[in-house]
Short mmCIF file of C-alpha atoms and ligand atoms in Angstrom, two decimals:
data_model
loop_
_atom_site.label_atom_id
_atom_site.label_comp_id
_atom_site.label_asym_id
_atom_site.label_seq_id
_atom_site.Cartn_x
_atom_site.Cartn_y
_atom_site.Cartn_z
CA UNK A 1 0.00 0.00 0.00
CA UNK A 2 3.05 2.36 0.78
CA UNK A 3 3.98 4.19 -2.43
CA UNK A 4 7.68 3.47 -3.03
CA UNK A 5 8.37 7.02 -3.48
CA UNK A 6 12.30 7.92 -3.57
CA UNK A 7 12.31 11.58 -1.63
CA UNK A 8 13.19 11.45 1.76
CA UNK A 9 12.03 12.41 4.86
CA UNK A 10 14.96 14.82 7.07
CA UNK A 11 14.83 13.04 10.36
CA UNK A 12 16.32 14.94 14.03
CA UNK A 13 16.48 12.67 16.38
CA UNK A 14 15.67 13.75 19.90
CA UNK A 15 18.87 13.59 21.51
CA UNK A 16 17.19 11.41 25.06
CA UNK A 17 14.07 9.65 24.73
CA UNK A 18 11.63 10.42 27.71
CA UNK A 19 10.47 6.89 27.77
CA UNK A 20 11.88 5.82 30.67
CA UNK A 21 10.18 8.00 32.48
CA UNK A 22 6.37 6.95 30.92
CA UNK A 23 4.16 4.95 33.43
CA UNK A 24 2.42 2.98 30.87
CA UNK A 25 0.14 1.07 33.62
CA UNK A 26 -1.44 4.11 34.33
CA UNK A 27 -1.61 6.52 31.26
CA UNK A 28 -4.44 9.21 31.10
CA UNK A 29 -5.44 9.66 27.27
CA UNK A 30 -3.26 12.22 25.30
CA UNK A 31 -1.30 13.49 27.87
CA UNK A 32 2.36 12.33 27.67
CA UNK A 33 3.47 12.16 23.78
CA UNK A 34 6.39 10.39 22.18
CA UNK A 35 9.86 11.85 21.24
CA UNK A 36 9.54 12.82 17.72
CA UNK A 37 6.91 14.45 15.21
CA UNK A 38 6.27 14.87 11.51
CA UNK A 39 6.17 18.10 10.30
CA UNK A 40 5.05 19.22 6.78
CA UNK A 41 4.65 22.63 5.25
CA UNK A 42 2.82 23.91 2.61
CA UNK A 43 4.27 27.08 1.08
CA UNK A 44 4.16 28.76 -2.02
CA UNK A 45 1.61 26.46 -3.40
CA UNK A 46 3.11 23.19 -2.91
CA UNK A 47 3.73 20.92 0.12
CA UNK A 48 7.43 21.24 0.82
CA UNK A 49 10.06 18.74 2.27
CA UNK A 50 8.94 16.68 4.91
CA UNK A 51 10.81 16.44 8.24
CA UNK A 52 10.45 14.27 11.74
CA UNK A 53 11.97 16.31 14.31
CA UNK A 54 11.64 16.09 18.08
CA UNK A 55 8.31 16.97 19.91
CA UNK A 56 8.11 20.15 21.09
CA UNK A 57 6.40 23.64 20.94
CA UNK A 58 5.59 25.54 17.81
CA UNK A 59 6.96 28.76 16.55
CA UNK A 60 3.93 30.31 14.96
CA UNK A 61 2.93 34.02 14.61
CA UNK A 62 -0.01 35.23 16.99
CA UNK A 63 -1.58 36.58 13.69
CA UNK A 64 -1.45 32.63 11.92
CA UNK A 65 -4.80 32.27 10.78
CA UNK A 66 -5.69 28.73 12.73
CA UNK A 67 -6.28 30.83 15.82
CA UNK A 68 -8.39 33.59 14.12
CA UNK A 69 -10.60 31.32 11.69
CA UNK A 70 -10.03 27.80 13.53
CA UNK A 71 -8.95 26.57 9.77
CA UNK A 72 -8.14 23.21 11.26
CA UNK A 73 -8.81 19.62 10.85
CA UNK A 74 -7.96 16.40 12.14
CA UNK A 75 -7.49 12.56 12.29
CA UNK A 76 -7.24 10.06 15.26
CA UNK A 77 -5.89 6.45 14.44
CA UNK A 78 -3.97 4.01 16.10
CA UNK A 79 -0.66 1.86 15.85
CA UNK A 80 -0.93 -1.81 17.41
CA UNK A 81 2.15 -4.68 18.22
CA UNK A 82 1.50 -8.16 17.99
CA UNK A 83 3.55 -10.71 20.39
CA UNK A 84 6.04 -10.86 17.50
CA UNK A 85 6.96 -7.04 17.48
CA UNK A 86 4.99 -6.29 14.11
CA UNK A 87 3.50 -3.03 14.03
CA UNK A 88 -0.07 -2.60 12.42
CA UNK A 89 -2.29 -0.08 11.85
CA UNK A 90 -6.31 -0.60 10.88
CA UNK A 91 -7.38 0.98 7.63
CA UNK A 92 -5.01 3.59 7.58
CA UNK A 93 -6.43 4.33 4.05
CA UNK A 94 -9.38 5.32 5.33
CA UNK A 95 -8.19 8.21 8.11
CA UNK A 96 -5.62 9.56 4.60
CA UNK A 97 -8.97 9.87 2.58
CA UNK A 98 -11.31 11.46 5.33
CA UNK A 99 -8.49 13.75 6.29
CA UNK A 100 -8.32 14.96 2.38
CA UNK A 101 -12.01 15.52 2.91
CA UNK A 102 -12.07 17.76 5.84
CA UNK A 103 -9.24 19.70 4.58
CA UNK A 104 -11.47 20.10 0.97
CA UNK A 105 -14.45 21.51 3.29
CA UNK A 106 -12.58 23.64 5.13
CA UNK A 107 -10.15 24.87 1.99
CA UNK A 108 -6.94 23.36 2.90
CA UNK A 109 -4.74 21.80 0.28
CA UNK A 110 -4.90 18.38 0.07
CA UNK A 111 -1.80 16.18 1.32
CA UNK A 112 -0.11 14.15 -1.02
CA UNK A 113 -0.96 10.12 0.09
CA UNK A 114 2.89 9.06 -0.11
CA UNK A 115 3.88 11.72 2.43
CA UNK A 116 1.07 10.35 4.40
CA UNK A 117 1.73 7.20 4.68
CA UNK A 118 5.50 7.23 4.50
CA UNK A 119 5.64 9.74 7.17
CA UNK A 120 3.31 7.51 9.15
CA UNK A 121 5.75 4.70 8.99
CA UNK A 122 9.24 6.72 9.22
CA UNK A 123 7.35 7.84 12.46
CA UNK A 124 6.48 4.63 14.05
CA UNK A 125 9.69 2.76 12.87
CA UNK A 126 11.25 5.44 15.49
CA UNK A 127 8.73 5.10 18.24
CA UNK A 128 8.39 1.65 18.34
CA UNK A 129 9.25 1.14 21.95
CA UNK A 130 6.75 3.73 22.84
CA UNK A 131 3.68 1.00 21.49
CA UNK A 132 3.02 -2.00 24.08
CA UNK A 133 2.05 -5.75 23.42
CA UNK A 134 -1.49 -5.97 24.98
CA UNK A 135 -5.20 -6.00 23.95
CA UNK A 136 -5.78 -2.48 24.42
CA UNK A 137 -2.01 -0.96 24.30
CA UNK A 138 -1.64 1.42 21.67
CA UNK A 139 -0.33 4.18 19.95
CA UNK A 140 -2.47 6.92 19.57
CA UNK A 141 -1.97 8.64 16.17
CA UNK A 142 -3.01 12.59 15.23
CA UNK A 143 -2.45 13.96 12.30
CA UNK A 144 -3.71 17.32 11.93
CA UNK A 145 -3.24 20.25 9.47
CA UNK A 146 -3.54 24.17 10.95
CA UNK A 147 -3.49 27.25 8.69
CA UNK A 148 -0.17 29.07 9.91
CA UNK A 149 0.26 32.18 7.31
CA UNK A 150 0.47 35.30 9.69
CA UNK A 151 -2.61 37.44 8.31
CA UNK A 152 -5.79 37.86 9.93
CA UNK A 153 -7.97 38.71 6.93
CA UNK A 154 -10.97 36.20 6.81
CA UNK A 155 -9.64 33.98 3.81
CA UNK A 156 -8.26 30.88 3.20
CA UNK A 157 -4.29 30.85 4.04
CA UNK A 158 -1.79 30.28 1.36
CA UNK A 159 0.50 28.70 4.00
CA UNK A 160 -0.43 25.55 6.40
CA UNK A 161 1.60 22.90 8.91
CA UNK A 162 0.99 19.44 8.70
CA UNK A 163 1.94 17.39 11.43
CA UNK A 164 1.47 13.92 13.28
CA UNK A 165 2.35 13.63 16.72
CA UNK A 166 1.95 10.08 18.64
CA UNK A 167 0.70 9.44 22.21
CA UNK A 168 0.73 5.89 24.07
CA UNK A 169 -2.97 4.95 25.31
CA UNK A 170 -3.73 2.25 27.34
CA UNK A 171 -7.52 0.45 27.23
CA UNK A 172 -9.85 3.12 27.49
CA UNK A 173 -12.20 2.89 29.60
CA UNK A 174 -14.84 5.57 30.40
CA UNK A 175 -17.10 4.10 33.33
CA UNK A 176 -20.70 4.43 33.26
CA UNK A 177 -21.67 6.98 30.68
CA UNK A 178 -24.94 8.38 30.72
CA UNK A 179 -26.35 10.75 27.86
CA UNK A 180 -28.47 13.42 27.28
CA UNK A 181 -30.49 13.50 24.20
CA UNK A 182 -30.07 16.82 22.52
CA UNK A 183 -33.30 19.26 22.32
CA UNK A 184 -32.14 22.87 22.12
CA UNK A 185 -28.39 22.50 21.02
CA UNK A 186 -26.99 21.58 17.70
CA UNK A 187 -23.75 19.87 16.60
CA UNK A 188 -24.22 20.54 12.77
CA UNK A 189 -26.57 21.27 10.39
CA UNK A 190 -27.49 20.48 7.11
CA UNK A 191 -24.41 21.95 4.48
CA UNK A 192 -22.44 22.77 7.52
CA UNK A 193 -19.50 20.75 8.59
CA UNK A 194 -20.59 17.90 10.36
CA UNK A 195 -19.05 15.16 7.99
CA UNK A 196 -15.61 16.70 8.38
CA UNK A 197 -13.41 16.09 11.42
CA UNK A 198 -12.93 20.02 11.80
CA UNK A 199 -11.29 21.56 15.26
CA UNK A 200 -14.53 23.52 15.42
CA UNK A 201 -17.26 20.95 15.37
CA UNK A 202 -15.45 20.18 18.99
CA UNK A 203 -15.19 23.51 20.42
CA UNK A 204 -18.69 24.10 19.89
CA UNK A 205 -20.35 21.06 21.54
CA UNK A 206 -18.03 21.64 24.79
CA UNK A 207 -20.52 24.30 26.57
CA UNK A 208 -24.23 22.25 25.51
CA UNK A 209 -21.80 19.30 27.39
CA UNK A 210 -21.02 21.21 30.14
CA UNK A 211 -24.12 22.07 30.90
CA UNK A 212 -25.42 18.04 30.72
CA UNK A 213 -22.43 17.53 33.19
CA UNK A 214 -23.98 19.93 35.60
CA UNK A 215 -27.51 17.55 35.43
CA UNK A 216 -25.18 14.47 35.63
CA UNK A 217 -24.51 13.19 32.18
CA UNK A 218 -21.31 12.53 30.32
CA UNK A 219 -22.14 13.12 26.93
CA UNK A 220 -24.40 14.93 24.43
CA UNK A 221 -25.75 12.51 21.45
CA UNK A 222 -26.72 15.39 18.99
CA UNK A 223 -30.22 15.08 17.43
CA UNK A 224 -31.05 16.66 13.78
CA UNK A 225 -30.64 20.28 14.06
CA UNK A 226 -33.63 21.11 11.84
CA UNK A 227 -36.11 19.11 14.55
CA UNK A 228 -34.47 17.45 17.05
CA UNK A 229 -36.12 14.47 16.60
CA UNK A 230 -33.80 11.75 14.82
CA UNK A 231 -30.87 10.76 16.64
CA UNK A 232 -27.45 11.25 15.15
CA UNK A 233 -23.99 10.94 16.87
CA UNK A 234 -22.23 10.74 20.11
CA UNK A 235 -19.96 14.00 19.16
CA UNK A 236 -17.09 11.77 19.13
CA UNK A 237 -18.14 8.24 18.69
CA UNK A 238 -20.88 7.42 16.10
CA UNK A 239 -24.44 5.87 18.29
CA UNK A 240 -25.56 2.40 17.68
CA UNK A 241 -29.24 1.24 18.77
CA UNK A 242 -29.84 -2.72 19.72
CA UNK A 243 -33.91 -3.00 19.83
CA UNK A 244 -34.40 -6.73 20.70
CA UNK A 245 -32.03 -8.18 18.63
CA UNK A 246 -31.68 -5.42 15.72
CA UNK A 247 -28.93 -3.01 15.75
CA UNK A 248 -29.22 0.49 14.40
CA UNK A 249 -27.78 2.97 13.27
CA UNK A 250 -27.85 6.72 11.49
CA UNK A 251 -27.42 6.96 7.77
CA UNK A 252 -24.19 9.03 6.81
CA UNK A 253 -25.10 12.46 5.64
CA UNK A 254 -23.28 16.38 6.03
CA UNK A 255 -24.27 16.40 9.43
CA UNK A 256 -22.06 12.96 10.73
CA UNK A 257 -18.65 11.88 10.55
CA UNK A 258 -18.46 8.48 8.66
CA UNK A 259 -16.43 7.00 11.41
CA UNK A 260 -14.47 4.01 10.09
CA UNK A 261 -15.21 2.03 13.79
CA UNK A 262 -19.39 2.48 12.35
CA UNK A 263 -18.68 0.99 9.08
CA UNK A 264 -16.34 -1.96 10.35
CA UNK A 265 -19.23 -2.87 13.19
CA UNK A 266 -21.81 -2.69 10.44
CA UNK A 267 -19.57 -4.82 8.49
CA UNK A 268 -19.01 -7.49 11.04
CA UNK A 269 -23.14 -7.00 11.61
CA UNK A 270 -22.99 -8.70 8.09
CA UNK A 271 -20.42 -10.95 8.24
CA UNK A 272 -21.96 -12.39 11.44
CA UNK A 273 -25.60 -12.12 10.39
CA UNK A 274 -26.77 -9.77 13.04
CA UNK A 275 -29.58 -7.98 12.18
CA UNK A 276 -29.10 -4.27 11.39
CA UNK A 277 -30.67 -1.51 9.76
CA UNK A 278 -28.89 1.35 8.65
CA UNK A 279 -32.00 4.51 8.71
CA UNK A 280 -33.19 7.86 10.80
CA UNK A 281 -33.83 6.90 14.10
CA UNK A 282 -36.74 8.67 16.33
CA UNK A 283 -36.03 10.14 19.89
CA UNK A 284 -39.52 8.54 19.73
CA UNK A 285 -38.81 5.22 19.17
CA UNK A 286 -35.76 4.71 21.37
CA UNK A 287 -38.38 6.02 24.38
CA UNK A 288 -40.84 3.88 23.32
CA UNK A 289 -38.18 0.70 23.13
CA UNK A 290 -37.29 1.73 26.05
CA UNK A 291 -40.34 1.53 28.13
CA UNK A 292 -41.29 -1.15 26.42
CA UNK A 293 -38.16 -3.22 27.35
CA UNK A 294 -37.20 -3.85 24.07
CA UNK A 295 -34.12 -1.18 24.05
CA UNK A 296 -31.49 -3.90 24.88
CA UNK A 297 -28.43 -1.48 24.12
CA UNK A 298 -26.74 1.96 23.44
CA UNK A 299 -23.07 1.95 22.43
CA UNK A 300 -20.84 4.10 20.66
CA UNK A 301 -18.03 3.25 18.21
CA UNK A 302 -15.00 5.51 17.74
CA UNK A 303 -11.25 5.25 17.38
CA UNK A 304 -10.15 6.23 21.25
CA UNK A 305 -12.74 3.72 22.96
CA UNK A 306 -13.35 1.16 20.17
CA UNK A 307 -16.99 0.68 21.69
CA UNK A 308 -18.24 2.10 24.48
CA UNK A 309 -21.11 1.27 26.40
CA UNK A 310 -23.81 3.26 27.34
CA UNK A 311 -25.38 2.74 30.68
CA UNK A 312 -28.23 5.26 30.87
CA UNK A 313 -29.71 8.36 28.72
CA UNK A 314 -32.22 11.08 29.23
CA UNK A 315 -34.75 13.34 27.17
CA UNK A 316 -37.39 15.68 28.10
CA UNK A 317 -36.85 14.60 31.74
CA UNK A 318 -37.52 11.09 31.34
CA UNK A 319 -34.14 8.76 32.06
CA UNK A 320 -34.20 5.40 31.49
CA UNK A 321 -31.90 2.92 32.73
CA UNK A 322 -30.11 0.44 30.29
CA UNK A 323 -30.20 -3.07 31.23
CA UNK A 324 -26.98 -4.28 32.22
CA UNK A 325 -26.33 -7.57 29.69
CA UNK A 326 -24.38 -10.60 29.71
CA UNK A 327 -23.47 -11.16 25.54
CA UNK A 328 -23.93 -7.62 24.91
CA UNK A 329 -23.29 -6.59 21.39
CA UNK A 330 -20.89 -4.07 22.78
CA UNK A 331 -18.18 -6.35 23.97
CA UNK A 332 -19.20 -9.02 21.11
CA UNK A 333 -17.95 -6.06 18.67
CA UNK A 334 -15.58 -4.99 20.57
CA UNK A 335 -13.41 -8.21 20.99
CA UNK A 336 -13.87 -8.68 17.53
CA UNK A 337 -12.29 -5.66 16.43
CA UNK A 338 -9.58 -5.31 19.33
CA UNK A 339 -8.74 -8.94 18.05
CA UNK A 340 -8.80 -7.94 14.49
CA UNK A 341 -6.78 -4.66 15.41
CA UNK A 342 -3.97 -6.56 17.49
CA UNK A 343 -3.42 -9.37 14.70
CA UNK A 344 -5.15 -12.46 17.30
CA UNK A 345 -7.77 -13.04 15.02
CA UNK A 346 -8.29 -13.53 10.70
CA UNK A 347 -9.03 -9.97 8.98
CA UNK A 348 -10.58 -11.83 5.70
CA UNK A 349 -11.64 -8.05 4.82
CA UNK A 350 -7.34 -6.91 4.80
CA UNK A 351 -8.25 -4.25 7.27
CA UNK A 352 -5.23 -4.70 9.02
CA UNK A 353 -2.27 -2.94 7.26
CA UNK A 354 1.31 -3.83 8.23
CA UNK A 355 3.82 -0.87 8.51
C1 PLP B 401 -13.65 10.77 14.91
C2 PLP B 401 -15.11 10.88 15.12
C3 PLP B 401 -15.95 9.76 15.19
C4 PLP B 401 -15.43 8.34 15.14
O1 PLP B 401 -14.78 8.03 13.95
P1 PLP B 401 -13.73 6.82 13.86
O2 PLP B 401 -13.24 6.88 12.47
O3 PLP B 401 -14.49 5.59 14.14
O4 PLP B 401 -12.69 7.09 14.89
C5 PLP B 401 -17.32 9.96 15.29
N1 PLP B 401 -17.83 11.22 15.34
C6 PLP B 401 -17.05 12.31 15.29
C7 PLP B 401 -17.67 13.65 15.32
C8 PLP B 401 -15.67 12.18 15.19
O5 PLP B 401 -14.91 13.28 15.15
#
């Protein structure tokens, strides 16, 4: 899949590596990061020379346009060993294309797929100490792209940084999350910028969470902005529905991010003949399930947690309580995938990509 491309990469090495001084039995998510970063500039109409160098704070003007006009996107992704010392990744292809399509939407240049993925693997060929052997142990990838040019008028930059930097993770694991169902606040709306993984769409769904903190609840899952009646997404995992023994889930559209966890769980829906339909949900329904005791299951799927359970959710003042399950789909997907991810189990659809 790597394109054999002959330009190099300038590598600095850092001239200690801090790992000796990482706890990885008790890491807190994207806190510590590794010794080294990619860094790629685009300048004068043309992505120039990438370079790894080691991680550490940015020289940018005050006046760079990222912190004027948030002109910023990202990707999250991960880097897995097996028990031989391989290094994997899961469909790396997929985070390159979606991070082409966020930069599109938000006019950034598009980055050139060989820089991508050699960069990637220049990257973890140095940091390969920093990624554990474990279910669950892993190297969290970002690659991100901000608009640097110094000049605050309100127009797309004509100079941009794009960089990856790495931070270990251990199993994430986010307790008992209870929800609010959205009614007043909005995520995204039709033609807006929903579908892209912009640095904005997260800014403005930290207050509307905030506020469901203060009433108890962990998380927002955003309903339609035009009604507030069809659910959507979790804000940072995509939302998956088991009534009886049916699992559901939103249609992509502008409004949600076509997570690549959503389309491998409705893939192994398929492969495994689970039942699942793939169509606007009602806050209606899921109340109705609900009550009725046939709403067996919330989850969400996203990079950081894989799948992550929900235990409770609330609208219009009614909460209901989730039952708590024995072969919950959750953990059926989620061993699946982890297994998949960590090269313990086949991968007949060549998700897995070796680095
Ligand atoms: C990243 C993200 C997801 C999950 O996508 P994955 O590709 O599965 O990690 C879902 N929703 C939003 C808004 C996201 O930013």
């Amino acid at each position: 899949m790597i394109d054999s491309s002959t330009y190099e990469i300038d590598v600095v090495k850092a001239a200690n590596s801090k790992i000796n001084g990482v706890n990885f039995d008790d890491l807190q998510f994207g806190r510590v990061f590794t010794d080294h970063m990619f860094v790629c500039d685009y300048i004068d109409g043309k992505w120039q020379k990438p370079q790894i160098i080691p991680y550490g704070p940015l020289s940018i003007e005050p006046s760079a346009r990222v912190f004027h006009y948030g002109q910023a996107v990202f990707e999250g992704m991960k880097a897995y060993k097996d028990d031989l010392g391989a290094i994997f990744m899961f469909r790396p292809q997929e985070n390159f294309e979606r991070i082409n399509k966020s930069a599109a939407r938000l006019a950034i240049p598009e980055f050139p797929r060989d820089y991508f993925f050699k960069g990637l693997k220049t990257l973890l060929d140095l940091e390969k100490d920093w990624i554990k052997v474990g279910l669950g142990k892993t190297l969290y990838l970002r690659p991100f792209v901000i608009a640097t040019e110094p000049a605050i008028s309100a127009s797309p930059a004509n100079q941009y940084r794009f960089m990856i930097i790495c931070s270990p993770a251990a199993e994430y694991y986010a307790g008992e999350v209870r929800v609010l169902f959205a009614e007043k606040y909005s995520r995204s709306a039709d033609g807006g910028v929903g579908f892209a993984k912009a640095a904005g769409n997260y800014a403005a769904q930290f207050y509307p969470t905030e506020l469901a903190k203060k009433k108890g609840f962990n998380q927002v899952i955003w309903t339609d902005a035009n009604t507030h009646e069809y659910l959507e997404e979790a804000g940072t995992m995509n939302i998956f529905f088991r009534v009886n023994d049916t699992l559901l889930t939103a249609p992509n559209n502008d409004r949600i991010l076509d997570g690549v966890t959503r389309k491998s769980v409705l893939q192994l829906a398929k492969d495994y003949n689970i039942k699942h339909e793939v169509r606007p949900i009602s806050v209606k329904e899921i109340k109705e399930a609900a009550r009725n005791g046939n709403l067996k299951e919330i989850f969400g799927a996203g990079t950081a947690a894989v799948i992550n359970p929900i235990a409770a959710f609330e609208h219009a003042d009614d909460v209901f309580e989730l039952p708590k399950l024995e072969n919950s789909y959750a953990s059926f997907f989620k061993d699946k995938l982890t297994r998949i991810q960590h090269n313990l189990a086949d991968d007949p659809h060549g998700w897995r990509y070796k680095v």
